Amino acid sequence: MDAQLLEIRDEVFRRNPGETEFHQAVNEVFESLVPLSARHPEYADAAILQRICEPERQIIFRVPWVDDAGKVQINRGFRVEFNSALGPYKGGLRFHPSVYLGIVKFLGFEQIFKNALTGMPIGGGKGGADFDPRGKSDAEVMRFCQSFMTELYRHIGEYTDVPAGDIGVGGREIGYLFGQYKRITNRYESGVLTGKGIGWGGSLVRPEATGYGAVLFAEEMLKTRGQSFDGQRVAVSGSGNVAINAIAKAQALGASVVTASDSGGYVVDEAGIDVELLRQIKEVERGRISEYAERRGASVSYVADGSVWDVDATVALPCATQNELNDKNAAKLLASGLVAVAEGANMPCTAEATAMFQEAGILFGPGKAANAGGVATSALEMQQNASRDAWSFEHTEERLTDIMVNIHESCAATAEEYGMPGNYVAGANIDGFKRVADAMLALGVI
Ligand code: NDP
């Protein structure tokens, strides 16, 4: 990194103390921008980098609610409206006890560039709360969502800011949030949230889109080396929305997916993960991955508290959470014959692990490109809402596939153009940044 970039980066760190995940995300983007800043001095003249690192608006609010025992509980809600140069802020809501401003800002910052890469007119934002939906009754989750939306509603809108799901926020939570928005505003404004149910404004393929998209991106990477998913041994982490649909798509393309995990442990199923059983346990019953092993029988092993990355694989799809795959895990995977990694989750690989994969010449698809299929299909949901239309599964999946192929092509072409062929991290960061920076230049100092 040159002196000017370092100075700007250090100033971002100084102004946002203690936000380690945000610092990590900023650092990764800055490292990729060295060749771009040399070619485009106009960005520095307009302080684009400094402006892009400063959210346009940050909202932090109290979320009081009453639990089933009648006790008042307090959580903290967040919405960071990061950048609207390309369109209304767009990005999910995360409900997890680890949520604090630094996590919301890392996710929002990544979202700016990811959304730009989709080619759709959407800006970047993210939000959530330090609320843990696990172990809560439906009634408690509903009361929490209603309280959360009672503050959030004044900040969002189909032309302003359009939240969606993320960890801990799925169809159930989006339903309660949308219901409360509709009640407060007295408007059936479908385009204000995405990830809605199919019967009330949702889009087919949206539930599958992030996991499917990550696999489609990985398939495009594999093609560049004359390979495909067919016959690969795949390790997947997580067992939520992204993981389950990544497993389904990888299997449909002929891979053998042998793992799934949650925060309690992981399973190894040498016969290939039974996706329908996994869906039943995780999505319908809201159970734990240990129950998968109990119900699937003797061929499956369950490892409590271990790392899923101890399992040999030729393709790794980290689909759980940030910094779940470190340098030690990377070394183990590389030794087991790894050929590709695609990040279904946001920033699941540490900076050290990412560097090791790149140095080893492994195909590496960073989250902001590989998992962009989810937000892209959210934008397709917004299109359907705006035209009061509902597309077929086939048509929507075709659109998703085209988008993922285009993202792969433009990341690869940008990496090539800037002298780093095959480096999808650089390609995604430079391409995404350039699209946003050019719009910001055109819109003036705002
Ligand atoms: P879900 O809540 O559906 O599933 C999350 C999964 O990850 C669960 O299996 C969960 O296990 C596991 N997990 C969460 N936190 C941890 C942790 N600290 N340690 C170990 N495991 C953990 O979330 P999604 O599948 O929607 O999201 C997964 C990732 O994908 C996130 O990084 C998210 O930002 C990213 N993403 C999601 C998109 C979407 O469309 N949903 C779009 C783009 C990216 P447990 O139940 O034990 O917590």
CSV table of C-alpha atoms and ligand atoms in Angstrom, one decimal:
chain,number,residue,atom,x,y,z
A,1,MET,CA,0.0,0.0,0.0
A,2,ASP,CA,1.4,3.5,-0.8
A,3,ALA,CA,1.8,6.3,1.7
A,4,GLN,CA,-1.3,8.1,0.7
A,5,LEU,CA,-3.5,5.0,1.0
A,6,LEU,CA,-1.9,4.1,4.3
A,7,GLU,CA,-2.6,7.6,5.7
A,8,ILE,CA,-6.3,7.4,4.7
A,9,ARG,CA,-6.7,3.9,6.0
A,10,ASP,CA,-5.0,4.8,9.4
A,11,GLU,CA,-7.3,7.8,9.7
A,12,VAL,CA,-10.3,5.5,9.1
A,13,PHE,CA,-9.0,3.2,11.9
A,14,ARG,CA,-8.5,6.1,14.2
A,15,ARG,CA,-12.0,7.5,13.6
A,16,ASN,CA,-13.6,4.1,14.2
A,17,PRO,CA,-11.8,2.6,17.2
A,18,GLY,CA,-12.4,-1.0,18.3
A,19,GLU,CA,-14.3,-1.9,15.1
A,20,THR,CA,-12.0,-4.8,14.2
A,21,GLU,CA,-14.1,-6.4,11.5
A,22,PHE,CA,-14.7,-3.1,9.9
A,23,HIS,CA,-11.0,-2.4,9.9
A,24,GLN,CA,-10.3,-5.8,8.3
A,25,ALA,CA,-12.8,-5.2,5.5
A,26,VAL,CA,-11.5,-1.7,4.8
A,27,ASN,CA,-7.9,-3.0,4.8
A,28,GLU,CA,-8.7,-5.7,2.3
A,29,VAL,CA,-10.3,-3.2,-0.1
A,30,PHE,CA,-7.5,-0.7,0.3
A,31,GLU,CA,-4.8,-3.4,-0.5
A,32,SER,CA,-6.6,-4.1,-3.8
A,33,LEU,CA,-6.8,-0.4,-4.8
A,34,VAL,CA,-3.1,0.3,-5.2
A,35,PRO,CA,-3.0,0.0,-9.0
A,36,LEU,CA,-6.4,1.8,-9.4
A,37,SER,CA,-5.4,4.9,-7.4
A,38,ALA,CA,-2.2,5.2,-9.6
A,39,ARG,CA,-4.4,5.3,-12.8
A,40,HIS,CA,-7.2,7.4,-11.4
A,41,PRO,CA,-5.9,10.5,-9.5
A,42,GLU,CA,-9.4,12.1,-9.8
A,43,TYR,CA,-10.7,9.8,-7.1
A,44,ALA,CA,-8.1,11.1,-4.6
A,45,ASP,CA,-8.8,14.7,-5.7
A,46,ALA,CA,-12.5,14.2,-4.8
A,47,ALA,CA,-11.7,12.3,-1.5
A,48,ILE,CA,-13.7,9.4,-2.8
A,49,LEU,CA,-12.0,6.9,-0.5
A,50,GLN,CA,-12.5,9.0,2.7
A,51,ARG,CA,-16.2,9.5,1.7
A,52,ILE,CA,-16.8,5.9,0.9
A,53,CYS,CA,-15.5,4.8,4.3
A,54,GLU,CA,-17.8,7.2,6.2
A,55,PRO,CA,-21.4,5.9,6.2
A,56,GLU,CA,-24.0,8.4,5.0
A,57,ARG,CA,-26.1,7.7,8.1
A,58,GLN,CA,-25.8,5.5,11.2
A,59,ILE,CA,-28.9,4.8,13.3
A,60,ILE,CA,-28.6,3.1,16.7
A,61,PHE,CA,-31.8,2.5,18.7
A,62,ARG,CA,-33.3,0.9,21.8
A,63,VAL,CA,-35.5,-2.2,21.2
A,64,PRO,CA,-37.6,-2.9,24.3
A,65,TRP,CA,-39.8,-6.0,24.3
A,66,VAL,CA,-41.6,-8.3,26.8
A,67,ASP,CA,-40.6,-12.0,27.0
A,68,ASP,CA,-43.0,-14.9,27.6
A,69,ALA,CA,-42.4,-14.6,31.4
A,70,GLY,CA,-43.6,-11.0,31.3
A,71,LYS,CA,-40.1,-9.6,31.9
A,72,VAL,CA,-38.9,-6.5,30.0
A,73,GLN,CA,-35.9,-7.2,27.7
A,74,ILE,CA,-33.7,-4.6,26.0
A,75,ASN,CA,-31.7,-5.0,22.8
A,76,ARG,CA,-29.8,-2.6,20.6
A,77,GLY,CA,-30.8,-2.1,17.0
A,78,PHE,CA,-28.7,-0.8,14.2
A,79,ARG,CA,-29.1,0.4,10.6
A,80,VAL,CA,-26.0,1.7,8.8
A,81,GLU,CA,-27.0,3.5,5.6
A,82,PHE,CA,-23.5,3.4,4.0
A,83,ASN,CA,-23.7,4.5,0.4
A,84,SER,CA,-26.6,5.5,-2.0
A,85,ALA,CA,-24.6,6.5,-5.1
A,86,LEU,CA,-26.1,3.7,-7.2
A,87,GLY,CA,-29.6,3.3,-5.6
A,88,PRO,CA,-31.5,3.0,-2.4
A,89,TYR,CA,-29.5,1.4,0.5
A,90,LYS,CA,-29.8,-2.3,0.3
A,91,GLY,CA,-28.6,-5.0,2.6
A,92,GLY,CA,-29.8,-7.5,5.3
A,93,LEU,CA,-30.6,-7.4,8.9
A,94,ARG,CA,-28.6,-9.7,11.3
A,95,PHE,CA,-30.0,-10.9,14.6
A,96,HIS,CA,-27.2,-12.5,16.6
A,97,PRO,CA,-25.8,-11.8,20.1
A,98,SER,CA,-22.4,-10.8,18.6
A,99,VAL,CA,-23.9,-7.9,16.6
A,100,TYR,CA,-22.3,-4.5,17.4
A,101,LEU,CA,-21.5,-1.4,15.3
A,102,GLY,CA,-18.2,-2.9,14.0
A,103,ILE,CA,-19.9,-5.9,12.5
A,104,VAL,CA,-22.7,-3.9,11.0
A,105,LYS,CA,-20.2,-1.5,9.4
A,106,PHE,CA,-18.0,-4.3,8.0
A,107,LEU,CA,-21.1,-5.9,6.4
A,108,GLY,CA,-22.4,-2.6,5.1
A,109,PHE,CA,-19.0,-1.6,3.7
A,110,GLU,CA,-18.8,-5.0,1.8
A,111,GLN,CA,-22.3,-4.6,0.7
A,112,ILE,CA,-21.5,-1.3,-1.2
A,113,PHE,CA,-19.1,-3.1,-3.6
A,114,LYS,CA,-21.1,-6.3,-3.8
A,115,ASN,CA,-24.2,-4.5,-4.8
A,116,ALA,CA,-22.3,-2.5,-7.4
A,117,LEU,CA,-20.9,-5.8,-8.9
A,118,THR,CA,-24.5,-7.1,-9.5
A,119,GLY,CA,-25.0,-4.3,-12.0
A,120,MET,CA,-28.4,-3.5,-10.4
A,121,PRO,CA,-29.4,0.0,-9.1
A,122,ILE,CA,-28.8,-0.6,-5.4
A,123,GLY,CA,-26.7,1.2,-2.8
A,124,GLY,CA,-25.2,-0.4,0.3
A,125,GLY,CA,-26.4,-0.7,3.9
A,126,LYS,CA,-26.8,-3.2,6.7
A,127,GLY,CA,-28.4,-3.5,10.0
A,128,GLY,CA,-29.5,-5.8,12.8
A,129,ALA,CA,-29.6,-6.3,16.6
A,130,ASP,CA,-27.8,-8.1,19.3
A,131,PHE,CA,-30.9,-10.2,19.8
A,132,ASP,CA,-30.6,-14.0,19.7
A,133,PRO,CA,-33.7,-15.7,18.1
A,134,ARG,CA,-32.4,-19.1,19.1
A,135,GLY,CA,-34.4,-20.6,22.0
A,136,LYS,CA,-37.1,-17.8,21.7
A,137,SER,CA,-40.8,-18.7,21.1
A,138,ASP,CA,-42.5,-17.5,17.9
A,139,ALA,CA,-44.4,-15.0,20.1
A,140,GLU,CA,-41.2,-13.5,21.5
A,141,VAL,CA,-39.6,-13.2,18.1
A,142,MET,CA,-42.8,-11.5,16.9
A,143,ARG,CA,-42.8,-9.0,19.7
A,144,PHE,CA,-39.1,-8.3,19.2
A,145,CYS,CA,-39.6,-7.8,15.4
A,146,GLN,CA,-42.5,-5.4,16.0
A,147,SER,CA,-40.6,-3.3,18.5
A,148,PHE,CA,-37.5,-3.3,16.1
A,149,MET,CA,-39.7,-2.1,13.2
A,150,THR,CA,-41.5,0.5,15.3
A,151,GLU,CA,-38.2,2.5,15.2
A,152,LEU,CA,-36.8,1.3,11.9
A,153,TYR,CA,-39.9,2.1,9.8
A,154,ARG,CA,-39.2,5.8,9.7
A,155,HIS,CA,-35.8,5.3,8.1
A,156,ILE,CA,-36.7,2.8,5.3
A,157,GLY,CA,-38.8,2.8,2.1
A,158,GLU,CA,-38.6,1.4,-1.4
A,159,TYR,CA,-36.8,4.5,-2.6
A,160,THR,CA,-34.7,5.0,0.5
A,161,ASP,CA,-33.5,1.8,2.2
A,162,VAL,CA,-34.6,-1.8,1.6
A,163,PRO,CA,-33.6,-4.3,4.3
A,164,ALA,CA,-33.6,-8.1,3.9
A,165,GLY,CA,-32.5,-11.2,5.9
A,166,ASP,CA,-29.1,-12.3,7.1
A,167,ILE,CA,-28.0,-14.5,10.0
A,168,GLY,CA,-31.0,-15.1,12.4
A,169,VAL,CA,-33.4,-13.3,10.0
A,170,GLY,CA,-35.3,-15.6,7.7
A,171,GLY,CA,-38.9,-15.8,6.3
A,172,ARG,CA,-40.5,-15.8,9.8
A,173,GLU,CA,-38.7,-12.6,10.9
A,174,ILE,CA,-39.3,-10.8,7.6
A,175,GLY,CA,-43.0,-11.6,7.9
A,176,TYR,CA,-43.3,-10.0,11.3
A,177,LEU,CA,-41.2,-7.0,10.3
A,178,PHE,CA,-43.3,-6.5,7.1
A,179,GLY,CA,-46.5,-6.9,9.1
A,180,GLN,CA,-45.5,-4.2,11.5
A,181,TYR,CA,-44.3,-1.8,8.7
A,182,LYS,CA,-47.6,-2.2,6.9
A,183,ARG,CA,-49.6,-1.7,10.1
A,184,ILE,CA,-47.7,1.5,11.1
A,185,THR,CA,-47.7,3.1,7.6
A,186,ASN,CA,-51.1,1.8,6.4
A,187,ARG,CA,-49.4,1.1,3.1
A,188,TYR,CA,-48.9,-2.3,1.3
A,189,GLU,CA,-45.4,-1.2,0.2
A,190,SER,CA,-44.0,-4.6,-0.9
A,191,GLY,CA,-40.7,-3.1,-2.1
A,192,VAL,CA,-39.7,-2.0,1.4
A,193,LEU,CA,-38.3,-5.4,2.4
A,194,THR,CA,-37.1,-8.4,0.4
A,195,GLY,CA,-37.0,-12.1,1.3
A,196,LYS,CA,-40.8,-11.9,1.7
A,197,GLY,CA,-42.9,-15.1,1.5
A,198,ILE,CA,-44.0,-16.3,-1.9
A,199,GLY,CA,-47.7,-15.6,-1.2
A,200,TRP,CA,-47.2,-12.0,-0.2
A,201,GLY,CA,-44.8,-10.3,-2.5
A,202,GLY,CA,-41.7,-12.5,-2.3
A,203,SER,CA,-39.7,-13.9,-5.3
A,204,LEU,CA,-39.2,-17.4,-6.3
A,205,VAL,CA,-35.5,-18.4,-6.1
A,206,ARG,CA,-34.8,-15.7,-3.4
A,207,PRO,CA,-34.4,-18.3,-0.6
A,208,GLU,CA,-32.1,-20.4,-2.8
A,209,ALA,CA,-30.2,-17.5,-4.4
A,210,THR,CA,-27.2,-16.9,-2.2
A,211,GLY,CA,-26.2,-20.6,-1.9
A,212,TYR,CA,-27.0,-21.3,-5.6
A,213,GLY,CA,-25.2,-18.2,-6.6
A,214,ALA,CA,-22.0,-19.1,-4.7
A,215,VAL,CA,-21.9,-22.5,-6.4
A,216,LEU,CA,-22.6,-21.0,-9.8
A,217,PHE,CA,-19.7,-18.6,-9.2
A,218,ALA,CA,-17.4,-21.4,-8.1
A,219,GLU,CA,-18.4,-23.4,-11.2
A,220,GLU,CA,-17.4,-20.5,-13.4
A,221,MET,CA,-14.0,-20.4,-11.6
A,222,LEU,CA,-13.5,-24.1,-12.1
A,223,LYS,CA,-14.4,-23.8,-15.8
A,224,THR,CA,-11.3,-21.6,-16.3
A,225,ARG,CA,-9.2,-24.6,-15.4
A,226,GLY,CA,-11.2,-27.1,-17.4
A,227,GLN,CA,-12.9,-28.4,-14.2
A,228,SER,CA,-16.4,-28.5,-12.8
A,229,PHE,CA,-18.2,-29.5,-9.6
A,230,ASP,CA,-18.8,-33.0,-11.0
A,231,GLY,CA,-16.9,-35.4,-8.9
A,232,GLN,CA,-15.5,-32.8,-6.4
A,233,ARG,CA,-15.5,-33.6,-2.7
A,234,VAL,CA,-17.0,-30.5,-1.1
A,235,ALA,CA,-16.9,-29.3,2.5
A,236,VAL,CA,-19.6,-26.8,3.5
A,237,SER,CA,-19.8,-24.9,6.9
A,238,GLY,CA,-23.0,-23.7,8.4
A,239,SER,CA,-26.5,-25.2,8.1
A,240,GLY,CA,-28.6,-22.1,7.5
A,241,ASN,CA,-30.1,-20.5,4.4
A,242,VAL,CA,-26.8,-20.1,2.5
A,243,ALA,CA,-25.3,-23.5,3.4
A,244,ILE,CA,-28.4,-25.6,2.7
A,245,ASN,CA,-28.9,-24.2,-0.7
A,246,ALA,CA,-25.2,-24.3,-1.6
A,247,ILE,CA,-25.2,-28.0,-0.7
A,248,ALA,CA,-28.3,-28.6,-2.9
A,249,LYS,CA,-26.8,-26.8,-5.9
A,250,ALA,CA,-23.4,-28.4,-5.6
A,251,GLN,CA,-25.0,-31.9,-5.4
A,252,ALA,CA,-27.2,-31.1,-8.4
A,253,LEU,CA,-23.9,-30.3,-10.3
A,254,GLY,CA,-22.5,-33.8,-9.4
A,255,ALA,CA,-20.5,-33.0,-6.3
A,256,SER,CA,-20.3,-35.0,-3.2
A,257,VAL,CA,-20.9,-32.7,-0.2
A,258,VAL,CA,-19.8,-34.3,3.0
A,259,THR,CA,-20.1,-31.7,5.7
A,260,ALA,CA,-22.5,-29.2,7.4
A,261,SER,CA,-22.1,-27.5,10.7
A,262,ASP,CA,-23.5,-25.1,13.3
A,263,SER,CA,-22.0,-23.2,16.2
A,264,GLY,CA,-22.1,-26.4,18.3
A,265,GLY,CA,-20.2,-28.8,15.9
A,266,TYR,CA,-20.2,-30.4,12.5
A,267,VAL,CA,-21.2,-33.6,10.8
A,268,VAL,CA,-19.4,-35.7,8.2
A,269,ASP,CA,-21.6,-37.7,6.0
A,270,GLU,CA,-19.6,-39.8,3.5
A,271,ALA,CA,-22.7,-40.8,1.7
A,272,GLY,CA,-23.4,-37.1,0.9
A,273,ILE,CA,-25.5,-34.8,2.9
A,274,ASP,CA,-29.3,-35.6,2.8
A,275,VAL,CA,-30.5,-32.1,2.0
A,276,GLU,CA,-34.2,-32.8,2.7
A,277,LEU,CA,-33.4,-34.2,6.2
A,278,LEU,CA,-31.2,-31.2,6.8
A,279,ARG,CA,-33.9,-28.7,5.7
A,280,GLN,CA,-36.5,-30.5,7.9
A,281,ILE,CA,-34.2,-30.4,11.0
A,282,LYS,CA,-32.9,-26.8,10.5
A,283,GLU,CA,-35.6,-24.9,8.7
A,284,VAL,CA,-38.8,-26.6,9.9
A,285,GLU,CA,-37.9,-27.9,13.4
A,286,ARG,CA,-35.2,-25.2,14.1
A,287,GLY,CA,-33.1,-28.0,15.6
A,288,ARG,CA,-29.3,-28.5,15.9
A,289,ILE,CA,-26.9,-30.2,13.5
A,290,SER,CA,-26.2,-33.0,16.1
A,291,GLU,CA,-29.8,-34.2,15.5
A,292,TYR,CA,-28.9,-34.7,11.8
A,293,ALA,CA,-26.3,-37.3,12.9
A,294,GLU,CA,-28.7,-39.0,15.3
A,295,ARG,CA,-31.4,-39.4,12.7
A,296,ARG,CA,-29.3,-40.2,9.6
A,297,GLY,CA,-27.6,-43.2,11.3
A,298,ALA,CA,-24.3,-44.9,11.7
A,299,SER,CA,-22.6,-43.7,8.5
A,300,VAL,CA,-22.5,-40.1,9.9
A,301,SER,CA,-20.1,-38.8,12.5
A,302,TYR,CA,-20.8,-35.8,14.7
A,303,VAL,CA,-17.9,-33.8,16.1
A,304,ALA,CA,-18.8,-31.3,18.8
A,305,ASP,CA,-16.7,-28.1,19.1
A,306,GLY,CA,-14.3,-29.1,16.3
A,307,SER,CA,-13.6,-27.3,13.0
A,308,VAL,CA,-15.4,-28.5,9.9
A,309,TRP,CA,-12.2,-27.5,8.0
A,310,ASP,CA,-10.4,-30.5,9.5
A,311,VAL,CA,-12.2,-32.6,6.9
A,312,ASP,CA,-10.4,-33.3,3.6
A,313,ALA,CA,-12.0,-31.5,0.6
A,314,THR,CA,-11.2,-30.4,-3.0
A,315,VAL,CA,-13.7,-27.5,-2.8
A,316,ALA,CA,-14.5,-25.5,0.3
A,317,LEU,CA,-17.6,-23.4,0.7
A,318,PRO,CA,-17.6,-21.5,4.0
A,319,CYS,CA,-21.2,-20.5,4.5
A,320,ALA,CA,-21.5,-19.7,8.3
A,321,THR,CA,-19.9,-16.5,9.5
A,322,GLN,CA,-17.0,-14.1,9.4
A,323,ASN,CA,-13.4,-15.3,10.3
A,324,GLU,CA,-14.5,-18.9,10.6
A,325,LEU,CA,-11.6,-20.2,8.5
A,326,ASN,CA,-8.1,-19.3,9.7
A,327,ASP,CA,-4.5,-19.9,8.5
A,328,LYS,CA,-4.3,-23.3,10.3
A,329,ASN,CA,-7.5,-24.4,8.6
A,330,ALA,CA,-6.2,-23.1,5.3
A,331,ALA,CA,-3.0,-25.1,5.7
A,332,LYS,CA,-5.0,-28.3,6.5
A,333,LEU,CA,-7.3,-27.8,3.5
A,334,LEU,CA,-4.4,-27.1,1.1
A,335,ALA,CA,-2.6,-30.3,2.2
A,336,SER,CA,-5.8,-32.3,1.4
A,337,GLY,CA,-5.8,-31.4,-2.3
A,338,LEU,CA,-8.0,-28.2,-2.3
A,339,VAL,CA,-8.6,-26.7,-5.7
A,340,ALA,CA,-11.2,-23.9,-5.0
A,341,VAL,CA,-12.8,-21.9,-2.3
A,342,ALA,CA,-16.0,-19.7,-2.7
A,343,GLU,CA,-17.1,-17.6,0.2
A,344,GLY,CA,-20.9,-18.1,0.7
A,345,ALA,CA,-20.7,-16.2,3.9
A,346,ASN,CA,-19.3,-12.6,4.3
A,347,MET,CA,-15.6,-12.5,5.1
A,348,PRO,CA,-15.5,-16.1,6.4
A,349,CYS,CA,-11.7,-16.5,5.6
A,350,THR,CA,-9.3,-14.5,7.7
A,351,ALA,CA,-6.8,-12.2,5.8
A,352,GLU,CA,-4.1,-14.8,6.5
A,353,ALA,CA,-6.1,-17.7,5.1
A,354,THR,CA,-7.1,-15.7,2.0
A,355,ALA,CA,-3.4,-14.8,1.4
A,356,MET,CA,-2.4,-18.5,1.7
A,357,PHE,CA,-5.0,-19.6,-0.8
A,358,GLN,CA,-3.9,-17.0,-3.2
A,359,GLU,CA,-0.2,-17.8,-2.8
A,360,ALA,CA,-1.0,-21.5,-3.4
A,361,GLY,CA,-2.7,-20.6,-6.7
A,362,ILE,CA,-6.1,-21.9,-5.5
A,363,LEU,CA,-9.2,-20.5,-7.2
A,364,PHE,CA,-10.6,-18.1,-4.5
A,365,GLY,CA,-14.0,-16.4,-4.9
A,366,PRO,CA,-14.4,-13.6,-2.3
A,367,GLY,CA,-17.8,-13.1,-0.7
A,368,LYS,CA,-18.6,-9.8,-2.3
A,369,ALA,CA,-18.6,-11.6,-5.7
A,370,ALA,CA,-19.4,-15.2,-4.8
A,371,ASN,CA,-22.4,-14.5,-2.5
A,372,ALA,CA,-23.9,-11.5,-4.5
A,373,GLY,CA,-26.6,-13.8,-5.9
A,374,GLY,CA,-28.7,-13.2,-2.8
A,375,VAL,CA,-28.9,-9.4,-3.0
A,376,ALA,CA,-29.2,-9.6,-6.8
A,377,THR,CA,-32.3,-11.7,-6.5
A,378,SER,CA,-33.5,-9.3,-3.9
A,379,ALA,CA,-33.3,-6.6,-6.5
A,380,LEU,CA,-35.2,-8.9,-8.9
A,381,GLU,CA,-37.8,-9.2,-6.1
A,382,MET,CA,-38.0,-5.4,-6.0
A,383,GLN,CA,-38.5,-5.3,-9.8
A,384,GLN,CA,-41.4,-7.8,-9.5
A,385,ASN,CA,-42.9,-5.7,-6.7
A,386,ALA,CA,-42.6,-2.5,-8.7
A,387,SER,CA,-44.3,-4.0,-11.7
A,388,ARG,CA,-46.8,-6.0,-9.6
A,389,ASP,CA,-45.6,-9.1,-11.4
A,390,ALA,CA,-44.5,-12.6,-10.3
A,391,TRP,CA,-41.9,-14.5,-12.4
A,392,SER,CA,-41.6,-18.3,-12.8
A,393,PHE,CA,-38.8,-20.2,-11.0
A,394,GLU,CA,-37.1,-20.9,-14.3
A,395,HIS,CA,-37.1,-17.3,-15.5
A,396,THR,CA,-35.8,-16.0,-12.2
A,397,GLU,CA,-33.1,-18.7,-11.9
A,398,GLU,CA,-32.0,-17.9,-15.5
A,399,ARG,CA,-31.6,-14.2,-14.4
A,400,LEU,CA,-29.6,-15.2,-11.4
A,401,THR,CA,-27.3,-17.5,-13.5
A,402,ASP,CA,-26.7,-14.6,-16.0
A,403,ILE,CA,-25.9,-12.3,-13.1
A,404,MET,CA,-23.4,-14.7,-11.5
A,405,VAL,CA,-21.7,-15.4,-14.9
A,406,ASN,CA,-21.4,-11.7,-15.5
A,407,ILE,CA,-20.0,-11.0,-12.1
A,408,HIS,CA,-17.4,-13.7,-12.6
A,409,GLU,CA,-16.5,-12.4,-16.1
A,410,SER,CA,-16.2,-8.8,-15.0
A,411,CYS,CA,-14.1,-9.7,-11.9
A,412,ALA,CA,-11.8,-11.8,-14.0
A,413,ALA,CA,-11.5,-9.1,-16.7
A,414,THR,CA,-10.7,-6.4,-14.2
A,415,ALA,CA,-8.1,-8.5,-12.5
A,416,GLU,CA,-6.5,-9.1,-15.9
A,417,GLU,CA,-6.7,-5.4,-16.9
A,418,TYR,CA,-4.9,-4.4,-13.7
A,419,GLY,CA,-2.1,-7.0,-14.1
A,420,MET,CA,-3.4,-9.6,-11.6
A,421,PRO,CA,-4.9,-12.4,-13.7
A,422,GLY,CA,-6.9,-14.9,-11.7
A,423,ASN,CA,-7.0,-12.7,-8.6
A,424,TYR,CA,-10.8,-12.4,-8.0
A,425,VAL,CA,-10.2,-10.5,-4.7
A,426,ALA,CA,-8.5,-7.6,-6.6
A,427,GLY,CA,-11.0,-7.9,-9.5
A,428,ALA,CA,-14.0,-7.7,-7.3
A,429,ASN,CA,-12.7,-4.8,-5.2
A,430,ILE,CA,-11.5,-2.7,-8.1
A,431,ASP,CA,-14.5,-3.3,-10.3
A,432,GLY,CA,-17.0,-2.7,-7.4
A,433,PHE,CA,-15.1,0.4,-6.2
A,434,LYS,CA,-14.9,1.9,-9.6
A,435,ARG,CA,-18.6,1.6,-10.3
A,436,VAL,CA,-19.4,3.4,-7.1
A,437,ALA,CA,-16.6,6.0,-7.3
A,438,ASP,CA,-17.6,7.0,-10.8
A,439,ALA,CA,-21.2,7.6,-9.7
A,440,MET,CA,-20.0,9.6,-6.7
A,441,LEU,CA,-17.8,11.8,-9.0
A,442,ALA,CA,-20.9,12.5,-11.2
A,443,LEU,CA,-23.1,13.3,-8.2
A,444,GLY,CA,-20.7,15.9,-6.7
A,445,VAL,CA,-19.6,16.4,-3.2
A,446,ILE,CA,-22.6,15.2,-1.2
B,1,NDP,P1,-28.5,-18.4,8.9
B,1,NDP,O1,-28.9,-17.7,10.2
B,1,NDP,O2,-29.6,-19.0,8.1
B,1,NDP,O3,-27.4,-19.5,9.2
B,1,NDP,C1,-26.2,-19.2,9.8
B,1,NDP,C2,-25.4,-20.5,10.0
B,1,NDP,O4,-24.1,-20.2,10.4
B,1,NDP,C3,-26.0,-21.4,11.1
B,1,NDP,O5,-25.7,-22.7,10.8
B,1,NDP,C4,-25.3,-20.9,12.3
B,1,NDP,O6,-25.2,-21.9,13.3
B,1,NDP,C5,-23.9,-20.7,11.7
B,1,NDP,N1,-23.2,-19.7,12.5
B,1,NDP,C6,-23.6,-18.4,12.8
B,1,NDP,N2,-22.7,-17.8,13.6
B,1,NDP,C7,-21.8,-18.7,13.9
B,1,NDP,C8,-20.7,-18.7,14.7
B,1,NDP,N3,-20.3,-17.6,15.4
B,1,NDP,N4,-19.9,-19.8,14.7
B,1,NDP,C9,-20.2,-20.9,14.0
B,1,NDP,N5,-21.3,-21.0,13.3
B,1,NDP,C10,-22.1,-19.9,13.2
B,1,NDP,O7,-27.7,-17.3,8.1
B,1,NDP,P2,-27.4,-17.3,6.5
B,1,NDP,O8,-27.2,-18.6,6.0
B,1,NDP,O9,-28.4,-16.4,5.9
B,1,NDP,O10,-26.0,-16.5,6.5
B,1,NDP,C11,-24.8,-17.2,6.5
B,1,NDP,C12,-23.7,-16.2,6.0
B,1,NDP,O11,-24.0,-15.8,4.7
B,1,NDP,C13,-23.5,-14.9,6.8
B,1,NDP,O12,-22.1,-14.6,6.7
B,1,NDP,C14,-24.3,-13.9,6.0
B,1,NDP,O13,-23.9,-12.6,6.1
B,1,NDP,C15,-24.0,-14.4,4.6
B,1,NDP,N6,-24.9,-14.0,3.5
B,1,NDP,C16,-26.2,-14.3,3.6
B,1,NDP,C17,-27.1,-13.9,2.6
B,1,NDP,C18,-28.5,-14.4,2.5
B,1,NDP,O14,-29.2,-14.2,1.5
B,1,NDP,N7,-29.1,-15.0,3.6
B,1,NDP,C19,-26.6,-13.1,1.4
B,1,NDP,C20,-25.2,-12.9,1.4
B,1,NDP,C21,-24.4,-13.3,2.4
B,1,NDP,P3,-26.1,-21.6,14.7
B,1,NDP,O15,-27.5,-21.9,14.4
B,1,NDP,O16,-25.5,-22.6,15.7
B,1,NDP,O17,-25.8,-20.2,15.1
